[in-house]
Coordinates of C-alpha atoms and ligand atoms in Angstrom, one line a residue:
M23 CA 9.4 31.2 0.2
I24 CA 10.4 29.1 -2.8
F25 CA 12.3 25.9 -2.1
N26 CA 13.4 25.1 -5.6
E27 CA 13.8 28.5 -7.3
E28 CA 15.0 27.0 -10.6
F29 CA 12.1 24.6 -11.2
E30 CA 9.3 26.4 -9.6
T31 CA 9.7 29.6 -11.6
L32 CA 10.7 28.2 -15.0
P33 CA 9.4 30.2 -17.9
R34 CA 6.5 28.3 -19.5
A35 CA 8.5 27.3 -22.7
A36 CA 11.3 25.9 -20.7
L37 CA 8.9 24.0 -18.4
E38 CA 7.0 22.6 -21.3
A39 CA 10.3 21.4 -23.0
I40 CA 11.1 19.5 -19.8
Q41 CA 7.6 18.1 -19.6
L42 CA 7.8 16.8 -23.2
R43 CA 11.2 15.2 -22.7
R44 CA 10.1 13.5 -19.6
L45 CA 6.8 12.4 -21.0
R46 CA 8.4 10.8 -24.0
A47 CA 10.9 8.9 -21.8
L48 CA 8.0 7.8 -19.5
V49 CA 5.9 6.5 -22.4
D50 CA 8.8 4.5 -23.8
R51 CA 9.4 3.1 -20.4
V52 CA 5.9 2.0 -19.5
Y53 CA 5.4 0.6 -23.0
A54 CA 8.5 -1.6 -22.6
L55 CA 8.0 -2.5 -18.9
V56 CA 4.4 -2.6 -18.0
P57 CA 2.3 -5.1 -20.0
A58 CA -1.0 -3.5 -18.9
Y59 CA 0.1 -0.1 -20.4
R60 CA 1.4 -1.8 -23.6
Q61 CA -1.9 -3.6 -24.0
K62 CA -3.9 -0.4 -23.4
F63 CA -1.7 1.6 -25.9
E64 CA -2.1 -1.2 -28.5
A65 CA -5.9 -1.2 -28.0
A66 CA -5.9 2.5 -28.6
G67 CA -3.7 2.2 -31.6
V68 CA -1.0 4.4 -30.3
R69 CA 2.8 3.8 -30.2
P70 CA 5.5 5.6 -28.1
E71 CA 6.9 7.3 -31.2
D72 CA 3.5 9.0 -31.8
I73 CA 4.1 11.3 -28.8
Q74 CA 5.8 14.2 -30.5
T75 CA 4.3 17.1 -28.7
L76 CA 2.6 17.7 -25.3
K77 CA -0.8 17.7 -27.1
D78 CA -0.1 14.2 -28.2
L79 CA -0.7 13.2 -24.6
Q80 CA -4.4 13.3 -25.5
R81 CA -3.9 10.3 -27.8
L82 CA -3.0 8.1 -24.8
P83 CA -5.7 6.1 -23.0
F84 CA -6.8 7.0 -19.5
T85 CA -5.9 5.0 -16.4
T86 CA -8.6 4.3 -13.8
K87 CA -8.8 2.7 -10.4
Q88 CA -10.3 -0.3 -12.2
D89 CA -6.9 -0.8 -14.1
L90 CA -5.1 -0.8 -10.7
R91 CA -7.6 -3.3 -9.4
D92 CA -7.2 -5.6 -12.4
N93 CA -3.4 -5.6 -11.8
Y94 CA -3.6 -5.9 -8.0
P95 CA -1.3 -5.7 -6.1
F96 CA 1.9 -4.9 -8.0
G97 CA 1.1 -5.6 -11.6
M98 CA 1.5 -2.0 -12.7
F99 CA 4.9 -1.4 -11.1
A100 CA 7.5 -0.5 -13.7
V101 CA 10.6 -1.7 -11.8
P102 CA 11.5 -5.0 -10.3
M103 CA 10.5 -5.5 -6.6
E104 CA 14.0 -5.3 -5.4
Q105 CA 14.1 -1.6 -6.4
V106 CA 10.9 -0.8 -4.5
V107 CA 11.8 0.6 -1.1
R108 CA 8.3 1.6 0.1
I109 CA 4.7 0.5 -0.3
H110 CA 1.6 2.6 0.5
A111 CA -2.1 1.9 -0.1
S112 CA -5.4 3.6 0.0
S113 CA -9.0 2.3 -0.2
G114 CA -10.2 0.8 -3.4
T115 CA -13.8 0.6 -4.4
T116 CA -13.9 -3.1 -3.3
G117 CA -12.4 -4.6 -0.2
K118 CA -9.0 -4.5 -1.8
P119 CA -6.8 -1.5 -1.4
T120 CA -5.0 0.4 -4.2
V121 CA -1.4 -0.3 -3.8
V122 CA 1.4 2.0 -4.8
G123 CA 5.2 1.7 -4.7
Y124 CA 8.3 3.9 -4.5
T125 CA 11.9 3.6 -5.5
L126 CA 14.5 5.4 -3.4
R127 CA 14.5 8.1 -6.0
D128 CA 10.7 8.4 -5.9
I129 CA 11.0 8.9 -2.1
Q130 CA 13.5 11.6 -2.7
T131 CA 11.3 13.3 -5.3
W132 CA 8.3 13.1 -3.1
S133 CA 10.3 14.5 -0.1
E134 CA 11.4 17.4 -2.3
L135 CA 7.8 18.1 -3.4
V136 CA 6.5 18.1 0.2
A137 CA 9.4 20.4 1.1
R138 CA 8.4 22.7 -1.7
S139 CA 4.8 22.6 -0.3
L140 CA 5.9 23.5 3.2
A141 CA 8.1 26.3 1.9
A142 CA 5.2 27.6 -0.3
A143 CA 3.1 27.7 2.9
G144 CA 5.7 29.8 4.6
V145 CA 7.5 27.1 6.6
H146 CA 11.3 27.4 7.1
R147 CA 14.1 25.5 8.6
H148 CA 13.6 26.9 12.1
D149 CA 10.0 25.6 12.4
I150 CA 8.8 22.7 14.4
I151 CA 6.1 20.7 12.7
H152 CA 3.4 18.9 14.7
N153 CA 2.5 16.2 12.1
A154 CA -0.9 14.7 12.9
Y155 CA -1.6 13.1 9.6
G156 CA -1.8 9.3 10.1
Y157 CA 1.4 7.3 9.8
G158 CA 1.0 3.9 8.1
L159 CA -0.3 2.8 4.8
F160 CA -1.8 6.3 4.4
T161 CA 0.6 8.6 2.6
G162 CA -0.2 11.7 4.7
G163 CA 2.0 10.9 7.8
L164 CA 5.2 9.6 6.2
G165 CA 4.8 12.0 3.2
F166 CA 4.9 15.1 5.4
H167 CA 7.5 13.5 7.7
Y168 CA 10.1 13.1 4.9
G169 CA 9.2 16.5 3.5
V170 CA 9.9 18.3 6.8
E171 CA 13.2 16.5 7.1
R172 CA 14.1 17.4 3.6
L173 CA 13.4 21.0 4.3
G174 CA 15.6 20.8 7.4
A175 CA 12.9 21.7 9.9
S176 CA 11.9 19.6 12.9
V177 CA 9.1 17.1 12.8
I178 CA 7.1 15.7 15.7
P179 CA 5.6 12.4 14.3
V180 CA 2.4 12.5 16.4
S181 CA 0.2 10.7 13.9
G182 CA -3.6 10.7 14.4
G183 CA -5.7 10.1 17.5
N184 CA -5.2 10.7 21.2
T185 CA -6.4 14.3 21.0
R186 CA -5.7 15.2 24.6
R187 CA -2.1 14.0 24.4
Q188 CA -1.7 16.0 21.2
I189 CA -2.9 19.1 23.0
M190 CA -0.3 18.6 25.7
L191 CA 2.4 18.3 23.1
L192 CA 1.2 21.4 21.3
Q193 CA 1.4 23.2 24.6
D194 CA 4.7 21.8 25.8
F195 CA 6.8 21.4 22.6
G196 CA 5.6 24.7 21.1
P197 CA 5.4 23.6 17.5
T198 CA 4.9 26.5 15.0
V199 CA 3.3 24.5 12.2
L200 CA 0.3 22.0 12.3
T201 CA -0.2 19.4 9.6
C202 CA -3.4 17.4 9.7
T203 CA -6.9 17.1 8.1
P204 CA -8.9 20.4 8.4
S205 CA -11.6 18.6 10.5
F206 CA -9.0 17.3 13.0
A207 CA -7.6 20.8 13.3
L208 CA -11.0 22.1 14.4
H209 CA -11.5 19.1 16.7
L210 CA -8.2 19.9 18.4
S211 CA -9.2 23.4 19.0
D212 CA -12.6 22.3 20.5
V213 CA -10.9 19.8 22.8
A214 CA -8.4 22.5 23.9
Q215 CA -11.3 24.8 24.7
D216 CA -12.9 22.1 26.8
L217 CA -9.7 21.8 28.7
G218 CA -9.7 25.6 29.3
L219 CA -6.9 26.2 26.9
N220 CA -6.7 28.7 24.1
F221 CA -5.0 28.0 20.8
Q222 CA -4.0 31.6 20.6
D223 CA -1.6 31.0 23.4
F224 CA 0.2 28.3 21.5
K225 CA 3.0 29.1 19.1
L226 CA 1.3 27.8 15.9
R227 CA 1.5 30.2 13.0
V228 CA 0.9 28.0 9.9
G229 CA -1.4 25.0 9.2
I230 CA -1.2 22.8 6.1
F231 CA -4.5 21.0 5.7
G232 CA -5.8 18.5 3.1
A233 CA -6.7 14.9 2.4
E234 CA -10.4 15.8 2.6
P235 CA -12.7 18.4 1.2
W236 CA -13.0 21.7 3.1
S237 CA -14.3 25.2 2.2
E238 CA -13.4 28.8 2.3
A239 CA -15.8 29.2 5.3
M240 CA -13.9 26.4 7.1
R241 CA -10.6 28.1 6.4
Q242 CA -11.9 31.3 8.0
E243 CA -13.1 29.4 11.1
I244 CA -9.8 27.5 11.5
E245 CA -7.8 30.7 11.1
K246 CA -9.9 32.4 13.7
K247 CA -10.0 29.6 16.2
L248 CA -6.5 28.4 15.9
G249 CA -4.8 31.7 15.2
L250 CA -2.8 30.5 12.2
D251 CA -2.5 30.9 8.5
A252 CA -4.4 27.9 7.0
L253 CA -3.3 26.5 3.6
D254 CA -4.7 23.8 1.3
V255 CA -2.5 20.9 0.2
Y256 CA -3.6 18.3 -2.3
G257 CA -2.5 14.9 -3.4
L258 CA -3.5 11.3 -3.8
S259 CA -1.7 8.0 -3.3
E260 CA -2.0 6.8 -6.9
V261 CA -0.1 9.9 -8.0
M262 CA 2.3 10.2 -5.1
G263 CA 0.6 11.4 -1.9
P264 CA 0.5 14.9 -0.5
G265 CA 2.5 17.5 -2.3
V266 CA 1.0 17.2 -5.8
S267 CA -0.2 20.8 -5.4
V268 CA -0.3 23.4 -2.7
E269 CA -1.5 27.0 -2.1
C270 CA 1.1 29.7 -1.6
Q271 CA 1.0 31.8 1.4
E272 CA 1.2 35.0 -0.7
A273 CA -2.0 34.6 -2.7
K274 CA -4.0 31.7 -1.2
Q275 CA -5.8 31.5 -4.5
G276 CA -5.6 28.0 -6.0
L277 CA -3.0 25.3 -5.5
H278 CA 0.2 25.3 -7.6
I279 CA 0.8 22.0 -9.3
A280 CA 4.4 20.7 -9.4
E281 CA 4.3 20.7 -13.1
D282 CA 7.9 19.6 -13.7
H283 CA 6.7 16.3 -12.2
F284 CA 3.1 16.1 -13.2
I285 CA 0.9 17.1 -16.1
A286 CA -2.6 18.0 -15.2
E287 CA -5.6 18.0 -17.5
I288 CA -9.3 18.7 -16.9
I289 CA -11.7 16.5 -18.8
D290 CA -15.5 16.3 -19.2
P291 CA -16.2 13.1 -17.2
H292 CA -18.9 12.1 -19.6
T293 CA -17.5 12.9 -23.1
L294 CA -13.9 12.4 -21.8
E295 CA -12.9 15.5 -23.9
V296 CA -10.1 17.7 -22.6
L297 CA -11.5 21.1 -21.5
P298 CA -9.8 24.4 -21.9
Y299 CA -8.2 26.3 -18.9
G300 CA -10.9 27.8 -16.6
Q301 CA -13.5 25.1 -17.2
T302 CA -14.6 22.8 -14.5
G303 CA -14.3 19.0 -14.8
E304 CA -12.5 16.0 -13.7
L305 CA -8.8 16.3 -12.9
V306 CA -6.5 13.9 -14.8
I307 CA -2.9 13.6 -13.8
T308 CA 0.2 12.1 -15.6
T309 CA 3.3 11.5 -13.5
L310 CA 6.5 12.5 -15.3
T311 CA 9.3 11.3 -13.1
K312 CA 7.9 8.4 -11.0
E313 CA 9.9 5.2 -11.4
A314 CA 8.2 2.5 -9.5
F315 CA 4.6 3.3 -10.1
P316 CA 4.1 5.8 -12.9
V317 CA 0.5 6.7 -14.0
I318 CA -0.6 7.9 -17.4
R319 CA -3.6 10.1 -17.5
Y320 CA -5.0 8.9 -14.2
R321 CA -8.6 9.8 -13.6
T322 CA -8.6 11.2 -10.1
R323 CA -12.4 11.6 -9.9
D324 CA -11.8 15.0 -8.2
I325 CA -13.5 18.0 -9.7
S326 CA -11.5 21.2 -10.2
S327 CA -10.4 23.7 -12.9
L328 CA -7.0 25.0 -13.9
N329 CA -5.7 28.6 -13.9
P330 CA -2.5 29.3 -15.9
E331 CA -2.0 32.9 -14.9
P332 CA 1.3 33.7 -13.2
C333 CA 1.0 34.2 -9.5
K334 CA 2.2 37.0 -7.4
C335 CA 4.3 34.5 -5.4
G336 CA 6.6 34.2 -8.5
R337 CA 5.6 30.7 -9.5
N338 CA 4.6 30.1 -13.1
L339 CA 3.0 26.8 -12.2
V340 CA -0.6 26.3 -13.1
R341 CA -3.0 26.5 -10.2
M342 CA -6.0 24.2 -9.6
T343 CA -9.0 25.5 -7.8
R344 CA -10.0 24.1 -4.4
L345 CA -11.7 20.8 -5.1
S346 CA -15.5 21.1 -5.4
G347 CA -16.4 17.4 -5.2
R348 CA -15.9 14.1 -6.8
T349 CA -17.5 12.3 -9.8
D350 CA -17.9 9.1 -7.9
D351 CA -19.5 8.3 -4.5
M352 CA -16.3 8.1 -2.4
I353 CA -16.7 9.8 1.0
I354 CA -13.9 10.8 3.3
V355 CA -14.7 10.1 6.9
R356 CA -12.1 11.3 9.5
G357 CA -9.5 11.2 6.7
V358 CA -10.3 7.6 5.6
N359 CA -11.6 7.2 2.1
V360 CA -14.7 5.1 2.1
F361 CA -16.7 3.8 -0.9
P362 CA -20.2 2.6 -0.2
S363 CA -19.4 -0.6 -2.1
Q364 CA -16.8 -1.5 0.5
I365 CA -19.4 -1.2 3.3
E366 CA -21.8 -3.2 1.1
A367 CA -19.2 -6.0 0.8
V368 CA -18.9 -6.2 4.6
L369 CA -22.7 -6.2 5.0
M370 CA -23.3 -8.8 2.4
E371 CA -21.1 -11.3 4.3
V372 CA -23.5 -11.2 7.2
R373 CA -26.5 -13.6 7.2
G374 CA -29.9 -12.1 8.1
L375 CA -29.4 -8.7 6.4
A376 CA -31.3 -7.4 3.4
P377 CA -29.3 -5.6 0.6
H378 CA -30.8 -2.2 1.5
Y379 CA -28.6 0.1 3.4
Q380 CA -27.7 3.8 3.8
L381 CA -24.7 5.6 5.1
I382 CA -25.4 8.7 7.1
V383 CA -22.4 11.0 7.5
D384 CA -22.5 13.9 9.9
R385 CA -20.1 16.1 11.8
L386 CA -20.4 16.3 15.6
N387 CA -18.0 18.4 17.6
Q388 CA -15.9 18.8 14.4
M389 CA -15.5 15.0 14.1
D390 CA -17.1 13.1 11.3
T391 CA -19.6 10.4 12.3
L392 CA -20.7 7.5 10.2
E393 CA -23.9 5.6 10.8
V394 CA -24.7 2.5 8.7
Q395 CA -28.3 1.8 8.6
V396 CA -29.1 -1.6 7.2
E397 CA -32.3 -3.5 6.9
V398 CA -32.6 -7.0 8.4
D399 CA -34.8 -9.7 7.1
E400 CA -38.1 -10.6 8.8
A401 CA -36.6 -13.6 10.7
T402 CA -33.8 -11.6 12.2
F403 CA -36.1 -8.7 13.0
S404 CA -38.3 -10.9 15.2
D405 CA -35.2 -12.0 17.2
E406 CA -34.6 -10.7 20.6
V407 CA -33.0 -7.2 21.1
R408 CA -29.9 -8.7 22.6
K409 CA -29.2 -10.7 19.5
M410 CA -29.8 -7.7 17.3
Q411 CA -27.3 -5.7 19.3
Q412 CA -24.7 -8.5 19.1
L413 CA -25.1 -8.5 15.4
E414 CA -24.6 -4.7 15.2
K415 CA -21.5 -4.9 17.3
G416 CA -20.1 -7.7 15.1
I417 CA -20.7 -5.6 11.9
E418 CA -19.1 -2.6 13.5
K419 CA -16.0 -4.7 14.2
N420 CA -15.9 -6.0 10.6
I421 CA -16.2 -2.5 9.2
K422 CA -13.4 -1.3 11.5
D423 CA -11.2 -4.3 10.6
Y424 CA -11.7 -4.1 6.8
L425 CA -12.0 -0.4 6.3
G426 CA -10.2 1.1 9.2
V427 CA -13.0 3.4 10.1
S428 CA -15.3 3.4 13.1
A429 CA -19.0 3.3 12.3
K430 CA -22.2 3.0 14.3
V431 CA -24.3 0.2 12.8
R432 CA -28.1 0.4 13.2
L433 CA -30.3 -2.5 12.1
V434 CA -33.6 -1.3 10.9
E435 CA -37.0 -2.8 10.1
P436 CA -37.5 -4.5 6.8
R437 CA -38.6 -2.1 4.1
S438 CA -37.8 1.0 6.1
I439 CA -35.0 2.5 4.0
P440 CA -36.5 4.7 1.3
R441 CA -36.4 3.0 -2.1
S442 CA -35.4 5.1 -5.1
E443 CA -36.7 4.9 -8.6
G444 CA -33.4 5.4 -10.1
K445 CA -30.0 5.0 -8.5
A446 CA -30.2 4.0 -4.9
Q447 CA -29.1 6.9 -2.6
R448 CA -26.5 5.2 -0.5
V449 CA -25.0 8.2 1.1
I450 CA -26.7 11.0 3.1
D451 CA -24.0 13.6 3.9
R452 CA -25.3 16.0 6.4
R453 CA -21.9 17.7 7.0
Q454 CA -21.9 21.4 6.5
I455 CA -18.3 22.3 5.6
Ligands
DLL524 O1 -5.3 12.0 1.0 C1 -3.0 12.4 0.3 C2 -2.9 13.6 1.2 C3 -2.4 13.4 2.4 C4 -3.3 14.8 0.7 C5 -2.3 14.6 3.2 C6 -3.1 15.9 1.5 C7 -2.7 15.8 2.7 P1 -5.6 9.5 -0.5 O2 -5.8 8.9 0.8 O3 -5.2 8.6 -1.7 O4 -4.4 10.5 -0.4 O5 -6.9 10.3 -0.9 C8 -6.9 11.1 -2.1 O6 -8.4 12.7 -1.0 O7 -8.5 12.1 -4.5 C9 -9.3 13.8 -2.9 O8 -10.6 13.3 -3.2 C10 -9.1 13.9 -1.4 N1 -8.2 15.0 -1.1 C11 -6.9 15.1 -0.9 N2 -6.5 16.3 -0.7 C12 -7.6 17.1 -0.7 C13 -7.8 18.5 -0.5 C14 -4.4 11.7 0.4 N3 -6.9 19.4 -0.3 C15 -8.2 11.8 -2.2 N4 -9.1 18.9 -0.7 C16 -8.2 12.8 -3.3 C17 -10.1 18.1 -0.9 C18 -8.7 16.3 -1.0 N5 -10.0 16.8 -1.1

């Protein structure tokens, strides 16, 4: 189903005319209102009037997470705070989160784009949606919540956690749609099985999964175990949240990007050159309509490619391929974005630790596990076991407090973590997805 027939099926020429008009207005606005953008444009020797065609976008400088960090927390907002009605945040590479803001109109746009995503996945007004994306600073929960309401369907705002209770609600309320991370979907089905219940007996028929990497094999498994049609949804806080792109139920081949609101480019992350359609590289996104927190050529660090062929679902919107990884070392553990540098920052505050650590990520019963192994210095190592255990617990608490993720901390002997000749290998990801 198509939620916004007019905009989702625009002929390319008409779509590009809208994109150019919006891009020029955006560039004028950020140049006038956001000092950080003005400075970056000036440093690159480009002025708003230089943007005459869509190709001229390539003359504008990229925006990175570092820019957001330099302007933490609200320095890149393009409206006064009294027009901001919502704040969300996601993990930054240091202890500080990346902060994003929305005007009322931004929330309306976002709601429409999530409504479009739901419709593309085959959801309609009569559906009941069990929304198990986390509510809070994370954009998943509230993003889907508003989208479901915009579509006119019913939302159950379950949020994350409390798996057994979720199973009870799935059984009793009979939702027809499940929205959560793909790993949590599988975890739900395992727990149901342990309780002697079968997902096939529930009413679910569609699942919309994203916020973390998953594979075609995982889709097959989810569809088989949960008895539903599983679709991929993509987004990131810096650009909006969920709803930037979504697979359609008809083709399930690539995620349609809402191009009347975003321009996507693929670049070579080393040379920074823009690559032609079909080639794989880093996805870069420009927001065309966001008011509070527009981004210009934001480097997502996500790896994908673009396919411009019209789709059998009727949309002319470019499709991005399922993400195949990231160009940085961010890992996603139970839906929480984690940078090794954040863990490092927590560890470095503790006396008695050596700056050698490794993160071991695995998946046990469909749930991600994170173990932090860190070397202690000689003095700490000769302490009694009880003291070492206390130290471990203390670090676990700090990681939970600062990063919002549970980890198992294991203090290990001095010089036991393998040293590398080049870049230290901080992450060992044993998950098979
Ligand atoms: O994860 C927004 C979202 C919520 C998307 C719910 C989909 C569903 P962040 O927390 O800012 O926002 O994390 C964004 O998550 O750059 C990707 O690396 C990863 N990611 C998001 N969707 C997918 C997906 C939300 N479908 C980061 N497949 C992004 C693989 C994904 N990775």
